PDB file of C-alpha atoms in Angstrom:
ATOM      1  CA  UNK A  27     -28.901 -20.696  16.045  1.00  0.00           C
ATOM      2  CA  UNK A  28     -25.242 -19.949  15.319  1.00  0.00           C
ATOM      3  CA  UNK A  29     -25.682 -21.150  11.737  1.00  0.00           C
ATOM      4  CA  UNK A  30     -28.572 -18.708  11.249  1.00  0.00           C
ATOM      5  CA  UNK A  31     -26.504 -15.821  12.616  1.00  0.00           C
ATOM      6  CA  UNK A  32     -23.601 -16.665  10.317  1.00  0.00           C
ATOM      7  CA  UNK A  33     -25.888 -16.809   7.302  1.00  0.00           C
ATOM      8  CA  UNK A  34     -27.322 -13.447   8.224  1.00  0.00           C
ATOM      9  CA  UNK A  35     -23.893 -11.854   8.581  1.00  0.00           C
ATOM     10  CA  UNK A  36     -22.689 -13.117   5.215  1.00  0.00           C
ATOM     11  CA  UNK A  37     -25.907 -12.314   3.368  1.00  0.00           C
ATOM     12  CA  UNK A  38     -26.259  -8.709   4.529  1.00  0.00           C
ATOM     13  CA  UNK A  39     -23.240  -7.296   2.642  1.00  0.00           C
ATOM     14  CA  UNK A  40     -24.413  -8.994  -0.563  1.00  0.00           C
ATOM     15  CA  UNK A  41     -27.797  -7.323  -0.300  1.00  0.00           C
ATOM     16  CA  UNK A  42     -26.132  -4.004   0.436  1.00  0.00           C
ATOM     17  CA  UNK A  43     -23.887  -4.241  -2.618  1.00  0.00           C
ATOM     18  CA  UNK A  44     -26.847  -5.305  -4.755  1.00  0.00           C
ATOM     19  CA  UNK A  45     -28.875  -2.327  -3.581  1.00  0.00           C
ATOM     20  CA  UNK A  46     -25.974   0.054  -4.207  1.00  0.00           C
ATOM     21  CA  UNK A  47     -25.450  -1.318  -7.711  1.00  0.00           C
ATOM     22  CA  UNK A  48     -29.114  -0.749  -8.501  1.00  0.00           C
ATOM     23  CA  UNK A  49     -28.956   2.808  -7.138  1.00  0.00           C
ATOM     24  CA  UNK A  50     -25.796   3.620  -9.120  1.00  0.00           C
ATOM     25  CA  UNK A  51     -27.292   2.223 -12.325  1.00  0.00           C
ATOM     26  CA  UNK A  52     -30.390   4.381 -11.870  1.00  0.00           C
ATOM     27  CA  UNK A  53     -28.196   7.491 -12.349  1.00  0.00           C
ATOM     28  CA  UNK A  54     -25.620   8.457 -14.943  1.00  0.00           C
ATOM     29  CA  UNK A  55     -22.701   6.029 -14.843  1.00  0.00           C
ATOM     30  CA  UNK A  56     -19.299   7.225 -16.063  1.00  0.00           C
ATOM     31  CA  UNK A  57     -18.737   5.903 -19.578  1.00  0.00           C
ATOM     32  CA  UNK A  58     -14.975   5.585 -19.117  1.00  0.00           C
ATOM     33  CA  UNK A  59     -13.235   4.861 -15.817  1.00  0.00           C
ATOM     34  CA  UNK A  60      -9.431   4.896 -15.687  1.00  0.00           C
ATOM     35  CA  UNK A  61      -7.574   3.427 -12.721  1.00  0.00           C
ATOM     36  CA  UNK A  62      -3.980   3.797 -11.580  1.00  0.00           C
ATOM     37  CA  UNK A  63      -3.554   0.494  -9.778  1.00  0.00           C
ATOM     38  CA  UNK A  64      -1.103   1.317  -6.999  1.00  0.00           C
ATOM     39  CA  UNK A  65      -0.069  -0.315  -3.741  1.00  0.00           C
ATOM     40  CA  UNK A  66       0.747  -3.926  -4.645  1.00  0.00           C
ATOM     41  CA  UNK A  67       4.260  -3.675  -3.194  1.00  0.00           C
ATOM     42  CA  UNK A  68       3.124  -2.061   0.036  1.00  0.00           C
ATOM     43  CA  UNK A  69       0.357  -4.644   0.420  1.00  0.00           C
ATOM     44  CA  UNK A  70       2.964  -7.392   0.242  1.00  0.00           C
ATOM     45  CA  UNK A  71       5.437  -5.612   2.520  1.00  0.00           C
ATOM     46  CA  UNK A  72       2.835  -5.228   5.275  1.00  0.00           C
ATOM     47  CA  UNK A  73       2.420  -8.995   5.194  1.00  0.00           C
ATOM     48  CA  UNK A  74       6.151  -9.748   5.022  1.00  0.00           C
ATOM     49  CA  UNK A  75       5.695 -11.157   1.530  1.00  0.00           C
ATOM     50  CA  UNK A  76       7.750 -10.530  -1.621  1.00  0.00           C
ATOM     51  CA  UNK A  77       6.542  -7.735  -3.908  1.00  0.00           C
ATOM     52  CA  UNK A  78       5.513 -10.234  -6.556  1.00  0.00           C
ATOM     53  CA  UNK A  79       2.933 -11.642  -4.123  1.00  0.00           C
ATOM     54  CA  UNK A  80       1.279  -8.218  -4.118  1.00  0.00           C
ATOM     55  CA  UNK A  81       1.248  -8.120  -7.915  1.00  0.00           C
ATOM     56  CA  UNK A  82      -0.333 -11.561  -8.024  1.00  0.00           C
ATOM     57  CA  UNK A  83      -3.024 -10.511  -5.550  1.00  0.00           C
ATOM     58  CA  UNK A  84      -3.570  -7.346  -7.563  1.00  0.00           C
ATOM     59  CA  UNK A  85      -4.297  -9.512 -10.597  1.00  0.00           C
ATOM     60  CA  UNK A  86      -7.255 -11.005  -8.737  1.00  0.00           C
ATOM     61  CA  UNK A  87      -8.529  -7.488  -8.067  1.00  0.00           C
ATOM     62  CA  UNK A  88      -8.453  -6.785 -11.805  1.00  0.00           C
ATOM     63  CA  UNK A  89     -10.960  -9.591 -12.273  1.00  0.00           C
ATOM     64  CA  UNK A  90     -13.234  -8.321  -9.485  1.00  0.00           C
ATOM     65  CA  UNK A  91     -13.248  -4.730 -10.729  1.00  0.00           C
ATOM     66  CA  UNK A  92     -13.773  -5.807 -14.332  1.00  0.00           C
ATOM     67  CA  UNK A  93     -16.834  -7.761 -13.268  1.00  0.00           C
ATOM     68  CA  UNK A  94     -18.372  -4.898 -11.271  1.00  0.00           C
ATOM     69  CA  UNK A  95     -17.599  -2.384 -14.040  1.00  0.00           C
ATOM     70  CA  UNK A  96     -19.305  -4.628 -16.564  1.00  0.00           C
ATOM     71  CA  UNK A  97     -22.310  -5.087 -14.298  1.00  0.00           C
ATOM     72  CA  UNK A  98     -22.636  -1.325 -13.854  1.00  0.00           C
ATOM     73  CA  UNK A  99     -22.687  -0.749 -17.604  1.00  0.00           C
ATOM     74  CA  UNK A 100     -19.401   1.143 -17.788  1.00  0.00           C
ATOM     75  CA  UNK A 101     -18.270   1.243 -21.419  1.00  0.00           C
ATOM     76  CA  UNK A 102     -14.490   1.457 -20.968  1.00  0.00           C
ATOM     77  CA  UNK A 103     -12.235   0.454 -18.071  1.00  0.00           C
ATOM     78  CA  UNK A 104      -8.611   1.486 -18.582  1.00  0.00           C
ATOM     79  CA  UNK A 105      -6.108  -0.021 -16.156  1.00  0.00           C
ATOM     80  CA  UNK A 106      -2.568   1.340 -15.798  1.00  0.00           C
ATOM     81  CA  UNK A 107      -0.753  -1.988 -15.741  1.00  0.00           C
ATOM     82  CA  UNK A 108       2.862  -1.106 -16.622  1.00  0.00           C
ATOM     83  CA  UNK A 109       4.375   2.293 -17.338  1.00  0.00           C
ATOM     84  CA  UNK A 110       7.341   3.175 -19.534  1.00  0.00           C
ATOM     85  CA  UNK A 111       9.127   4.118 -16.289  1.00  0.00           C
ATOM     86  CA  UNK A 112       8.538   0.688 -14.718  1.00  0.00           C
ATOM     87  CA  UNK A 113      11.435  -0.762 -16.747  1.00  0.00           C
ATOM     88  CA  UNK A 114      13.693   0.768 -14.062  1.00  0.00           C
ATOM     89  CA  UNK A 115      12.477  -1.787 -11.515  1.00  0.00           C
ATOM     90  CA  UNK A 116      14.501  -4.915 -10.606  1.00  0.00           C
ATOM     91  CA  UNK A 117      14.657  -7.459 -13.433  1.00  0.00           C
ATOM     92  CA  UNK A 118      13.014 -10.218 -11.371  1.00  0.00           C
ATOM     93  CA  UNK A 119      10.003  -8.001 -10.681  1.00  0.00           C
ATOM     94  CA  UNK A 120       9.754  -6.928 -14.330  1.00  0.00           C
ATOM     95  CA  UNK A 121       9.925 -10.540 -15.501  1.00  0.00           C
ATOM     96  CA  UNK A 122       7.077 -11.440 -13.141  1.00  0.00           C
ATOM     97  CA  UNK A 123       4.978  -8.468 -14.267  1.00  0.00           C
ATOM     98  CA  UNK A 124       5.464  -9.481 -17.892  1.00  0.00           C
ATOM     99  CA  UNK A 125       4.118 -12.949 -17.088  1.00  0.00           C
ATOM    100  CA  UNK A 126       0.980 -11.660 -15.385  1.00  0.00           C
ATOM    101  CA  UNK A 127      -0.958 -10.787 -18.569  1.00  0.00           C
ATOM    102  CA  UNK A 128      -0.506 -14.341 -19.797  1.00  0.00           C
ATOM    103  CA  UNK A 129      -1.594 -15.820 -16.466  1.00  0.00           C
ATOM    104  CA  UNK A 130      -4.559 -13.474 -16.111  1.00  0.00           C
ATOM    105  CA  UNK A 131      -5.799 -13.904 -19.659  1.00  0.00           C
ATOM    106  CA  UNK A 132      -5.265 -17.667 -19.813  1.00  0.00           C
ATOM    107  CA  UNK A 133      -7.222 -18.032 -16.572  1.00  0.00           C
ATOM    108  CA  UNK A 134     -10.029 -15.567 -17.181  1.00  0.00           C
ATOM    109  CA  UNK A 135     -10.305 -15.288 -20.981  1.00  0.00           C
ATOM    110  CA  UNK A 136     -13.282 -17.708 -21.180  1.00  0.00           C
ATOM    111  CA  UNK A 137     -15.058 -15.610 -18.559  1.00  0.00           C
ATOM    112  CA  UNK A 138     -14.288 -12.377 -20.442  1.00  0.00           C
ATOM    113  CA  UNK A 139     -15.653 -13.886 -23.651  1.00  0.00           C
ATOM    114  CA  UNK A 140     -18.787 -15.091 -21.872  1.00  0.00           C
ATOM    115  CA  UNK A 141     -19.364 -11.659 -20.295  1.00  0.00           C
ATOM    116  CA  UNK A 142     -19.027  -9.913 -23.674  1.00  0.00           C
ATOM    117  CA  UNK A 143     -15.875  -8.014 -22.574  1.00  0.00           C
ATOM    118  CA  UNK A 144     -13.545  -6.714 -25.274  1.00  0.00           C
ATOM    119  CA  UNK A 145      -9.817  -6.675 -24.457  1.00  0.00           C
ATOM    120  CA  UNK A 146      -7.671  -3.860 -25.839  1.00  0.00           C
ATOM    121  CA  UNK A 147      -4.279  -2.337 -25.077  1.00  0.00           C
ATOM    122  CA  UNK A 148      -2.604   1.043 -25.345  1.00  0.00           C
ATOM    123  CA  UNK A 149       1.153   1.474 -25.106  1.00  0.00           C
ATOM    124  CA  UNK A 150       4.288   0.433 -26.955  1.00  0.00           C
ATOM    125  CA  UNK A 151       3.377  -3.119 -27.942  1.00  0.00           C
ATOM    126  CA  UNK A 152       6.582  -3.976 -29.793  1.00  0.00           C
ATOM    127  CA  UNK A 153       8.857  -3.527 -26.772  1.00  0.00           C
ATOM    128  CA  UNK A 154       7.036  -6.207 -24.766  1.00  0.00           C
ATOM    129  CA  UNK A 155       8.433  -9.751 -24.496  1.00  0.00           C
ATOM    130  CA  UNK A 156       7.065 -12.184 -27.080  1.00  0.00           C
ATOM    131  CA  UNK A 157       5.129 -14.245 -24.532  1.00  0.00           C
ATOM    132  CA  UNK A 158       3.413 -11.096 -23.252  1.00  0.00           C
ATOM    133  CA  UNK A 159       2.567  -9.942 -26.760  1.00  0.00           C
ATOM    134  CA  UNK A 160       1.174 -13.336 -27.708  1.00  0.00           C
ATOM    135  CA  UNK A 161      -1.084 -13.463 -24.639  1.00  0.00           C
ATOM    136  CA  UNK A 162      -2.476  -9.982 -25.252  1.00  0.00           C
ATOM    137  CA  UNK A 163      -2.874 -10.561 -28.993  1.00  0.00           C
ATOM    138  CA  UNK A 164      -4.728 -13.815 -28.413  1.00  0.00           C
ATOM    139  CA  UNK A 165      -7.105 -12.141 -25.964  1.00  0.00           C
ATOM    140  CA  UNK A 166      -7.755  -9.231 -28.329  1.00  0.00           C
ATOM    141  CA  UNK A 167      -8.497 -11.600 -31.192  1.00  0.00           C
ATOM    142  CA  UNK A 168     -10.757 -13.811 -29.064  1.00  0.00           C
ATOM    143  CA  UNK A 169     -12.818 -10.824 -27.872  1.00  0.00           C
ATOM    144  CA  UNK A 170     -12.677  -8.652 -30.996  1.00  0.00           C
ATOM    145  CA  UNK A 171     -16.386  -9.091 -31.772  1.00  0.00           C
ATOM    146  CA  UNK A 172     -17.573  -8.403 -28.221  1.00  0.00           C
ATOM    147  CA  UNK A 173     -19.419  -5.124 -27.753  1.00  0.00           C
ATOM    148  CA  UNK A 174     -19.790  -4.874 -23.983  1.00  0.00           C
ATOM    149  CA  UNK A 175     -17.212  -3.417 -21.616  1.00  0.00           C
ATOM    150  CA  UNK A 176     -13.852  -2.563 -23.196  1.00  0.00           C
ATOM    151  CA  UNK A 177     -11.114  -3.710 -20.822  1.00  0.00           C
ATOM    152  CA  UNK A 178      -8.226  -1.515 -21.910  1.00  0.00           C
ATOM    153  CA  UNK A 179      -4.792  -2.321 -20.490  1.00  0.00           C
ATOM    154  CA  UNK A 180      -2.239   0.510 -20.485  1.00  0.00           C
ATOM    155  CA  UNK A 181       0.854  -1.653 -20.894  1.00  0.00           C
ATOM    156  CA  UNK A 182       4.300  -0.157 -21.449  1.00  0.00           C
ATOM    157  CA  UNK A 183       2.422   3.138 -21.620  1.00  0.00           C
ATOM    158  CA  UNK A 184       3.585   6.671 -20.909  1.00  0.00           C
ATOM    159  CA  UNK A 185       1.517   9.736 -21.696  1.00  0.00           C
ATOM    160  CA  UNK A 186       4.461  11.964 -22.606  1.00  0.00           C
ATOM    161  CA  UNK A 187       5.744   9.376 -25.080  1.00  0.00           C
ATOM    162  CA  UNK A 188       2.229   9.067 -26.499  1.00  0.00           C
ATOM    163  CA  UNK A 189       2.081  12.834 -27.045  1.00  0.00           C
ATOM    164  CA  UNK A 190       5.549  12.920 -28.619  1.00  0.00           C
ATOM    165  CA  UNK A 191       4.559  10.179 -31.074  1.00  0.00           C
ATOM    166  CA  UNK A 192       1.312  11.949 -31.955  1.00  0.00           C
ATOM    167  CA  UNK A 193       3.159  15.207 -32.620  1.00  0.00           C
ATOM    168  CA  UNK A 194       5.618  13.349 -34.871  1.00  0.00           C
ATOM    169  CA  UNK A 195       2.723  11.928 -36.867  1.00  0.00           C
ATOM    170  CA  UNK A 196       1.202  15.379 -37.266  1.00  0.00           C
ATOM    171  CA  UNK A 197       4.580  16.877 -38.226  1.00  0.00           C
ATOM    172  CA  UNK A 198       4.945  14.205 -40.922  1.00  0.00           C
ATOM    173  CA  UNK A 199       1.539  15.119 -42.338  1.00  0.00           C
ATOM    174  CA  UNK A 200       2.565  18.779 -42.450  1.00  0.00           C
ATOM    175  CA  UNK A 201       5.877  17.914 -44.101  1.00  0.00           C
ATOM    176  CA  UNK A 202       4.250  15.939 -46.905  1.00  0.00           C
ATOM    177  CA  UNK A 203       1.607  18.609 -47.450  1.00  0.00           C
ATOM    178  CA  UNK A 204      -1.373  16.573 -46.267  1.00  0.00           C
ATOM    179  CA  UNK A 205      -2.299  19.258 -43.724  1.00  0.00           C
ATOM    180  CA  UNK A 206      -1.144  22.746 -42.785  1.00  0.00           C
ATOM    181  CA  UNK A 207      -0.131  24.171 -39.430  1.00  0.00           C
ATOM    182  CA  UNK A 208      -3.502  25.942 -39.316  1.00  0.00           C
ATOM    183  CA  UNK A 209      -5.223  22.547 -39.281  1.00  0.00           C
ATOM    184  CA  UNK A 210      -3.785  21.678 -35.881  1.00  0.00           C
ATOM    185  CA  UNK A 211      -6.422  21.792 -33.148  1.00  0.00           C
ATOM    186  CA  UNK A 212      -7.447  19.718 -30.144  1.00  0.00           C
ATOM    187  CA  UNK A 213      -9.474  17.372 -32.291  1.00  0.00           C
ATOM    188  CA  UNK A 214      -6.545  16.646 -34.596  1.00  0.00           C
ATOM    189  CA  UNK A 215      -4.188  15.948 -31.696  1.00  0.00           C
ATOM    190  CA  UNK A 216      -6.773  13.724 -30.044  1.00  0.00           C
ATOM    191  CA  UNK A 217      -7.208  11.743 -33.255  1.00  0.00           C
ATOM    192  CA  UNK A 218      -3.523  10.789 -33.196  1.00  0.00           C
ATOM    193  CA  UNK A 219      -3.501   9.521 -29.601  1.00  0.00           C
ATOM    194  CA  UNK A 220      -3.653   5.828 -28.742  1.00  0.00           C
ATOM    195  CA  UNK A 221      -7.123   6.407 -27.287  1.00  0.00           C
ATOM    196  CA  UNK A 222      -8.526   8.111 -30.403  1.00  0.00           C
ATOM    197  CA  UNK A 223     -11.298   5.501 -30.706  1.00  0.00           C
ATOM    198  CA  UNK A 224     -12.305   5.737 -27.034  1.00  0.00           C
ATOM    199  CA  UNK A 225     -14.253   8.353 -25.067  1.00  0.00           C
ATOM    200  CA  UNK A 226     -12.138  10.430 -22.700  1.00  0.00           C
ATOM    201  CA  UNK A 227     -12.201   9.250 -19.067  1.00  0.00           C
ATOM    202  CA  UNK A 228     -15.004  10.627 -16.926  1.00  0.00           C
ATOM    203  CA  UNK A 229     -13.478   9.313 -13.708  1.00  0.00           C
ATOM    204  CA  UNK A 230      -9.862   8.658 -12.734  1.00  0.00           C
ATOM    205  CA  UNK A 231      -9.239   6.541  -9.636  1.00  0.00           C
ATOM    206  CA  UNK A 232      -5.868   6.097  -7.935  1.00  0.00           C
ATOM    207  CA  UNK A 233      -5.384   3.696  -5.070  1.00  0.00           C
ATOM    208  CA  UNK A 234      -2.811   3.557  -2.222  1.00  0.00           C
ATOM    209  CA  UNK A 235      -2.966   7.171  -1.052  1.00  0.00           C
ATOM    210  CA  UNK A 236      -0.708   8.656  -3.728  1.00  0.00           C
ATOM    211  CA  UNK A 237      -2.048  11.885  -5.240  1.00  0.00           C
ATOM    212  CA  UNK A 238      -0.415  12.261  -8.650  1.00  0.00           C
ATOM    213  CA  UNK A 239      -0.971  11.173 -12.253  1.00  0.00           C
ATOM    214  CA  UNK A 240       2.389   9.470 -12.850  1.00  0.00           C
ATOM    215  CA  UNK A 241       2.451  10.176 -16.593  1.00  0.00           C
ATOM    216  CA  UNK A 242      -0.974   8.601 -17.170  1.00  0.00           C
ATOM    217  CA  UNK A 243      -3.355   9.952 -19.834  1.00  0.00           C
ATOM    218  CA  UNK A 244      -2.292  13.568 -19.262  1.00  0.00           C
ATOM    219  CA  UNK A 245      -4.207  14.854 -22.272  1.00  0.00           C
ATOM    220  CA  UNK A 246      -7.272  12.662 -21.866  1.00  0.00           C
ATOM    221  CA  UNK A 247      -8.065  13.425 -18.199  1.00  0.00           C
ATOM    222  CA  UNK A 248      -8.205  17.214 -18.643  1.00  0.00           C
ATOM    223  CA  UNK A 249     -11.827  17.249 -17.446  1.00  0.00           C
ATOM    224  CA  UNK A 250     -12.049  13.924 -15.655  1.00  0.00           C
ATOM    225  CA  UNK A 251     -13.170  13.771 -12.049  1.00  0.00           C
ATOM    226  CA  UNK A 252     -10.441  12.454  -9.723  1.00  0.00           C
ATOM    227  CA  UNK A 253     -10.904   9.987  -6.882  1.00  0.00           C
ATOM    228  CA  UNK A 254      -7.988   9.169  -4.569  1.00  0.00           C
ATOM    229  CA  UNK A 255      -8.202   6.465  -1.928  1.00  0.00           C
ATOM    230  CA  UNK A 256      -5.802   5.137   0.710  1.00  0.00           C
ATOM    231  CA  UNK A 257      -6.938   1.591  -0.059  1.00  0.00           C
ATOM    232  CA  UNK A 258      -4.158  -0.498  -1.604  1.00  0.00           C
ATOM    233  CA  UNK A 259      -4.996  -2.025  -4.964  1.00  0.00           C
ATOM    234  CA  UNK A 260      -5.187  -5.670  -3.769  1.00  0.00           C
ATOM    235  CA  UNK A 261      -7.770  -4.552  -1.175  1.00  0.00           C
ATOM    236  CA  UNK A 262      -9.796  -2.454  -3.633  1.00  0.00           C
ATOM    237  CA  UNK A 263     -13.152  -4.193  -3.983  1.00  0.00           C
ATOM    238  CA  UNK A 264     -16.670  -3.729  -5.317  1.00  0.00           C
ATOM    239  CA  UNK A 265     -17.627  -1.515  -2.377  1.00  0.00           C
ATOM    240  CA  UNK A 266     -14.617   0.757  -3.025  1.00  0.00           C
ATOM    241  CA  UNK A 267     -15.505   0.986  -6.706  1.00  0.00           C
ATOM    242  CA  UNK A 268     -19.111   1.829  -5.907  1.00  0.00           C
ATOM    243  CA  UNK A 269     -18.009   4.502  -3.409  1.00  0.00           C
ATOM    244  CA  UNK A 270     -15.913   6.219  -6.084  1.00  0.00           C
ATOM    245  CA  UNK A 271     -18.782   6.206  -8.553  1.00  0.00           C
ATOM    246  CA  UNK A 272     -21.337   7.283  -5.959  1.00  0.00           C
ATOM    247  CA  UNK A 273     -19.118  10.281  -5.182  1.00  0.00           C
ATOM    248  CA  UNK A 274     -18.739  10.964  -8.917  1.00  0.00           C
ATOM    249  CA  UNK A 275     -22.514  11.047  -9.288  1.00  0.00           C
ATOM    250  CA  UNK A 276     -22.755  13.765  -6.631  1.00  0.00           C
ATOM    251  CA  UNK A 277     -20.352  16.095  -8.428  1.00  0.00           C
ATOM    252  CA  UNK A 278     -21.377  18.996 -10.622  1.00  0.00           C
ATOM    253  CA  UNK A 279     -19.268  18.750 -13.771  1.00  0.00           C
ATOM    254  CA  UNK A 280     -18.866  22.182 -15.338  1.00  0.00           C
ATOM    255  CA  UNK A 281     -16.224  21.560 -18.019  1.00  0.00           C
ATOM    256  CA  UNK A 282     -14.963  25.119 -17.558  1.00  0.00           C
ATOM    257  CA  UNK A 283     -18.354  26.850 -17.668  1.00  0.00           C
ATOM    258  CA  UNK A 284     -19.734  29.105 -14.926  1.00  0.00           C
ATOM    259  CA  UNK A 285     -22.728  26.905 -14.305  1.00  0.00           C
ATOM    260  CA  UNK A 286     -23.115  23.169 -14.515  1.00  0.00           C
ATOM    261  CA  UNK A 287     -26.109  20.969 -15.140  1.00  0.00           C
ATOM    262  CA  UNK A 288     -24.956  17.976 -13.150  1.00  0.00           C
ATOM    263  CA  UNK A 289     -23.233  14.908 -14.552  1.00  0.00           C
ATOM    264  CA  UNK A 290     -23.739  15.586 -18.254  1.00  0.00           C
TER     265      UNK A 290
END
């Protein structure tokens, strides 16, 4: 009798998640979801563990959310993994964070290949340690021909730096006569951003209760829907992801117009 009750309790959530996935997929799913993964340190502190334990647990969440995003048919999942400001953290923590891409990709790369996931990265690649660069490069090469979900890591990324670099590129084109000042418009600026080949985010999620952008995709999220949750990143699961998208699907996206036609 007890065994039957236990089976029932463990099976029910699975059916619920399955039903929710089907319901979400029956409506318009955001093409590009961007996530500021926050709360690893606090997760560890609450358990009297070192901060790096939170980062390691957060790595497991990356796998879970990648899988649910792929199952939902999301085209791009951009994860804010390491900002240009994160270099100010203690060296031991930085060293551990720089090892995580190698650990994650060496562990889960076969699964990413099998699930048709394409790995990409935005950010200053050259400043990363060699072992980090090699791990990311190997994953990008191994998944280059995949055409399913794009798993886009924002690594050593800062939106202000991205904008500065794009403006420099445009200024160079003006200086050599390739374009004129009159040619500058939103489309031109967008074409010189690191995300030029990707659709702009439809939904931005930030975990841990913080309500700010922290220098993340400032240009690209101009008309994204925002979802803030108190859940710490290591605890963010499929149900949390579905809740954010279910809320997104209820919103009326106007893009600055007086009237909206729903999520179009």
